[in-house]
Amino acid sequence: MKTHPKHLIFPVAALALLSGALLAGCGQEQPKTIVAKPAGTQVLRAASLTGAVSNNSGPIKSGEVKLRSEAGKLIASTELNNSPRFELPVPANTPLPLILSYGAGADELVSVIIHPDSSKYDINPTTTAIAKQAKAMGGYSHGNMVRAAEETAHVPDANKTTSGFRGDPTTQYGGWH
């Protein structure tokens, strides 16, 4: 039988004790600290917004489309001229989210702008329902808008995942993006 030198026994024993102490805590849940990066303010990069206004009866061809900040400040407006289509110039670096609206009060239709690179937004009852649902969920974040769209509009199950939707995910759900 071979014997080990005495000067190696202490380091091996210390290593065994340290390993045992580290492994003893492995099964316990350790509190986790999540450090969130502060969200930078996004701004709209498009020079103009386009889209169409409609209600449950069909296209709306007269009236005013308004662009407001989330706080309600009027940024721009345009008139529909015998066409449901609108084009609205937007000042550079306008902070998001923005609300496009048509009408007022209980009949107001809205569409929320949360993505800086998109420029086409329809305004209709579906976009209005999605905006209201997202606001009720805590605000106009991308996550709230997606959840609101899934819960408000009819979405085939194949479209609820990135792999199932075969198009630009920012243009589905009637222009809520």
mmCIF file of C-alpha atoms in Angstrom, residues 58-168:
data_model
loop_
_atom_site.group_PDB
_atom_site.id
_atom_site.type_symbol
_atom_site.label_atom_id
_atom_site.label_comp_id
_atom_site.label_asym_id
_atom_site.label_seq_id
_atom_site.Cartn_x
_atom_site.Cartn_y
_atom_site.Cartn_z
ATOM 1 C CA GLY A 58 -67.619 51.175 -43.679
ATOM 2 C CA PRO A 59 -65.145 53.884 -44.714
ATOM 3 C CA ILE A 60 -65.483 57.384 -43.243
ATOM 4 C CA LYS A 61 -64.870 60.125 -45.819
ATOM 5 C CA SER A 62 -65.173 63.388 -43.911
ATOM 6 C CA GLY A 63 -64.019 64.794 -40.613
ATOM 7 C CA GLU A 64 -60.743 65.503 -38.869
ATOM 8 C CA VAL A 65 -57.909 63.124 -37.944
ATOM 9 C CA LYS A 66 -55.805 64.321 -35.012
ATOM 10 C CA LEU A 67 -52.401 63.283 -33.747
ATOM 11 C CA ARG A 68 -51.856 63.788 -30.012
ATOM 12 C CA SER A 69 -49.260 62.948 -27.426
ATOM 13 C CA GLU A 70 -50.233 60.428 -24.772
ATOM 14 C CA ALA A 71 -50.809 63.403 -22.454
ATOM 15 C CA GLY A 72 -53.325 64.856 -24.937
ATOM 16 C CA LYS A 73 -51.251 67.634 -26.532
ATOM 17 C CA LEU A 74 -52.298 68.241 -30.170
ATOM 18 C CA ILE A 75 -49.314 67.697 -32.482
ATOM 19 C CA ALA A 76 -50.946 67.746 -35.933
ATOM 20 C CA SER A 77 -54.298 67.338 -37.663
ATOM 21 C CA THR A 78 -55.728 66.899 -41.148
ATOM 22 C CA GLU A 79 -59.132 66.787 -42.803
ATOM 23 C CA LEU A 80 -60.530 63.810 -44.703
ATOM 24 C CA ASN A 81 -61.526 65.128 -48.124
ATOM 25 C CA ASN A 82 -64.181 62.805 -49.559
ATOM 26 C CA SER A 83 -61.841 59.865 -48.956
ATOM 27 C CA PRO A 84 -61.188 57.623 -45.946
ATOM 28 C CA ARG A 85 -57.432 57.959 -46.583
ATOM 29 C CA PHE A 86 -55.311 60.494 -44.766
ATOM 30 C CA GLU A 87 -51.732 61.721 -44.767
ATOM 31 C CA LEU A 88 -50.515 63.641 -41.762
ATOM 32 C CA PRO A 89 -47.113 65.378 -41.607
ATOM 33 C CA VAL A 90 -45.299 64.807 -38.306
ATOM 34 C CA PRO A 91 -42.560 66.959 -36.752
ATOM 35 C CA ALA A 92 -39.146 65.267 -36.549
ATOM 36 C CA ASN A 93 -38.265 63.453 -33.316
ATOM 37 C CA THR A 94 -41.815 63.393 -31.929
ATOM 38 C CA PRO A 95 -41.747 61.248 -28.727
ATOM 39 C CA LEU A 96 -43.773 58.019 -28.628
ATOM 40 C CA PRO A 97 -46.402 56.808 -27.848
ATOM 41 C CA LEU A 98 -48.747 58.880 -29.991
ATOM 42 C CA ILE A 99 -52.494 58.620 -30.459
ATOM 43 C CA LEU A 100 -54.209 59.071 -33.816
ATOM 44 C CA SER A 101 -57.896 59.855 -33.344
ATOM 45 C CA TYR A 102 -61.056 60.522 -35.292
ATOM 46 C CA GLY A 103 -64.235 61.855 -33.696
ATOM 47 C CA ALA A 104 -64.823 62.635 -30.047
ATOM 48 C CA GLY A 105 -66.434 61.292 -26.905
ATOM 49 C CA ALA A 106 -68.081 57.872 -27.047
ATOM 50 C CA ASP A 107 -67.750 57.811 -30.863
ATOM 51 C CA GLU A 108 -63.995 58.495 -30.871
ATOM 52 C CA LEU A 109 -61.881 56.015 -32.813
ATOM 53 C CA VAL A 110 -58.155 55.741 -32.039
ATOM 54 C CA SER A 111 -54.965 54.012 -33.111
ATOM 55 C CA VAL A 112 -51.799 54.024 -30.999
ATOM 56 C CA ILE A 113 -48.316 54.537 -32.411
ATOM 57 C CA ILE A 114 -45.570 52.803 -30.428
ATOM 58 C CA HIS A 115 -43.028 51.793 -33.095
ATOM 59 C CA PRO A 116 -40.617 54.459 -34.373
ATOM 60 C CA ASP A 117 -40.242 53.108 -37.920
ATOM 61 C CA SER A 118 -43.863 52.480 -38.922
ATOM 62 C CA SER A 119 -45.832 55.055 -40.879
ATOM 63 C CA LYS A 120 -49.144 53.367 -41.842
ATOM 64 C CA TYR A 121 -51.945 53.336 -39.276
ATOM 65 C CA ASP A 122 -55.604 52.634 -39.832
ATOM 66 C CA ILE A 123 -58.159 53.996 -37.379
ATOM 67 C CA ASN A 124 -61.165 51.726 -36.769
ATOM 68 C CA PRO A 125 -63.176 50.002 -34.012
ATOM 69 C CA THR A 126 -60.615 47.194 -33.708
ATOM 70 C CA THR A 127 -57.662 49.556 -33.199
ATOM 71 C CA THR A 128 -59.792 51.462 -30.690
ATOM 72 C CA ALA A 129 -60.622 48.305 -28.696
ATOM 73 C CA ILE A 130 -56.962 47.259 -28.678
ATOM 74 C CA ALA A 131 -55.844 50.715 -27.484
ATOM 75 C CA LYS A 132 -58.424 50.743 -24.668
ATOM 76 C CA GLN A 133 -57.449 47.234 -23.553
ATOM 77 C CA ALA A 134 -53.703 48.058 -23.572
ATOM 78 C CA LYS A 135 -54.319 51.249 -21.578
ATOM 79 C CA ALA A 136 -56.292 49.213 -19.015
ATOM 80 C CA MET A 137 -53.354 46.767 -18.784
ATOM 81 C CA GLY A 138 -51.050 49.572 -17.708
ATOM 82 C CA GLY A 139 -50.161 51.589 -20.793
ATOM 83 C CA TYR A 140 -49.148 51.554 -24.413
ATOM 84 C CA SER A 141 -46.110 49.258 -24.280
ATOM 85 C CA HIS A 142 -45.331 46.758 -27.022
ATOM 86 C CA GLY A 143 -46.165 43.849 -24.699
ATOM 87 C CA ASN A 144 -49.511 45.337 -23.643
ATOM 88 C CA MET A 145 -50.436 46.110 -27.251
ATOM 89 C CA VAL A 146 -49.687 42.536 -28.355
ATOM 90 C CA ARG A 147 -51.630 41.021 -25.446
ATOM 91 C CA ALA A 148 -54.534 43.399 -26.048
ATOM 92 C CA ALA A 149 -54.582 42.533 -29.754
ATOM 93 C CA GLU A 150 -54.615 38.804 -29.000
ATOM 94 C CA GLU A 151 -57.403 39.188 -26.453
ATOM 95 C CA THR A 152 -59.489 41.730 -28.400
ATOM 96 C CA ALA A 153 -59.252 40.757 -32.055
ATOM 97 C CA HIS A 154 -59.827 37.326 -33.536
ATOM 98 C CA VAL A 155 -56.370 35.924 -34.185
ATOM 99 C CA PRO A 156 -55.916 32.432 -35.632
ATOM 100 C CA ASP A 157 -53.750 30.269 -33.348
ATOM 101 C CA ALA A 158 -51.116 29.986 -36.090
ATOM 102 C CA ASN A 159 -50.644 33.782 -35.953
ATOM 103 C CA LYS A 160 -49.981 33.983 -32.212
ATOM 104 C CA THR A 161 -46.340 33.005 -32.524
ATOM 105 C CA THR A 162 -43.528 34.529 -34.476
ATOM 106 C CA SER A 163 -43.034 31.297 -36.389
ATOM 107 C CA GLY A 164 -46.739 31.053 -37.245
ATOM 108 C CA PHE A 165 -47.164 34.573 -38.615
ATOM 109 C CA ARG A 166 -45.839 34.792 -42.151
ATOM 110 C CA GLY A 167 -45.566 38.544 -42.532
ATOM 111 C CA ASP A 168 -44.474 41.734 -40.851
#
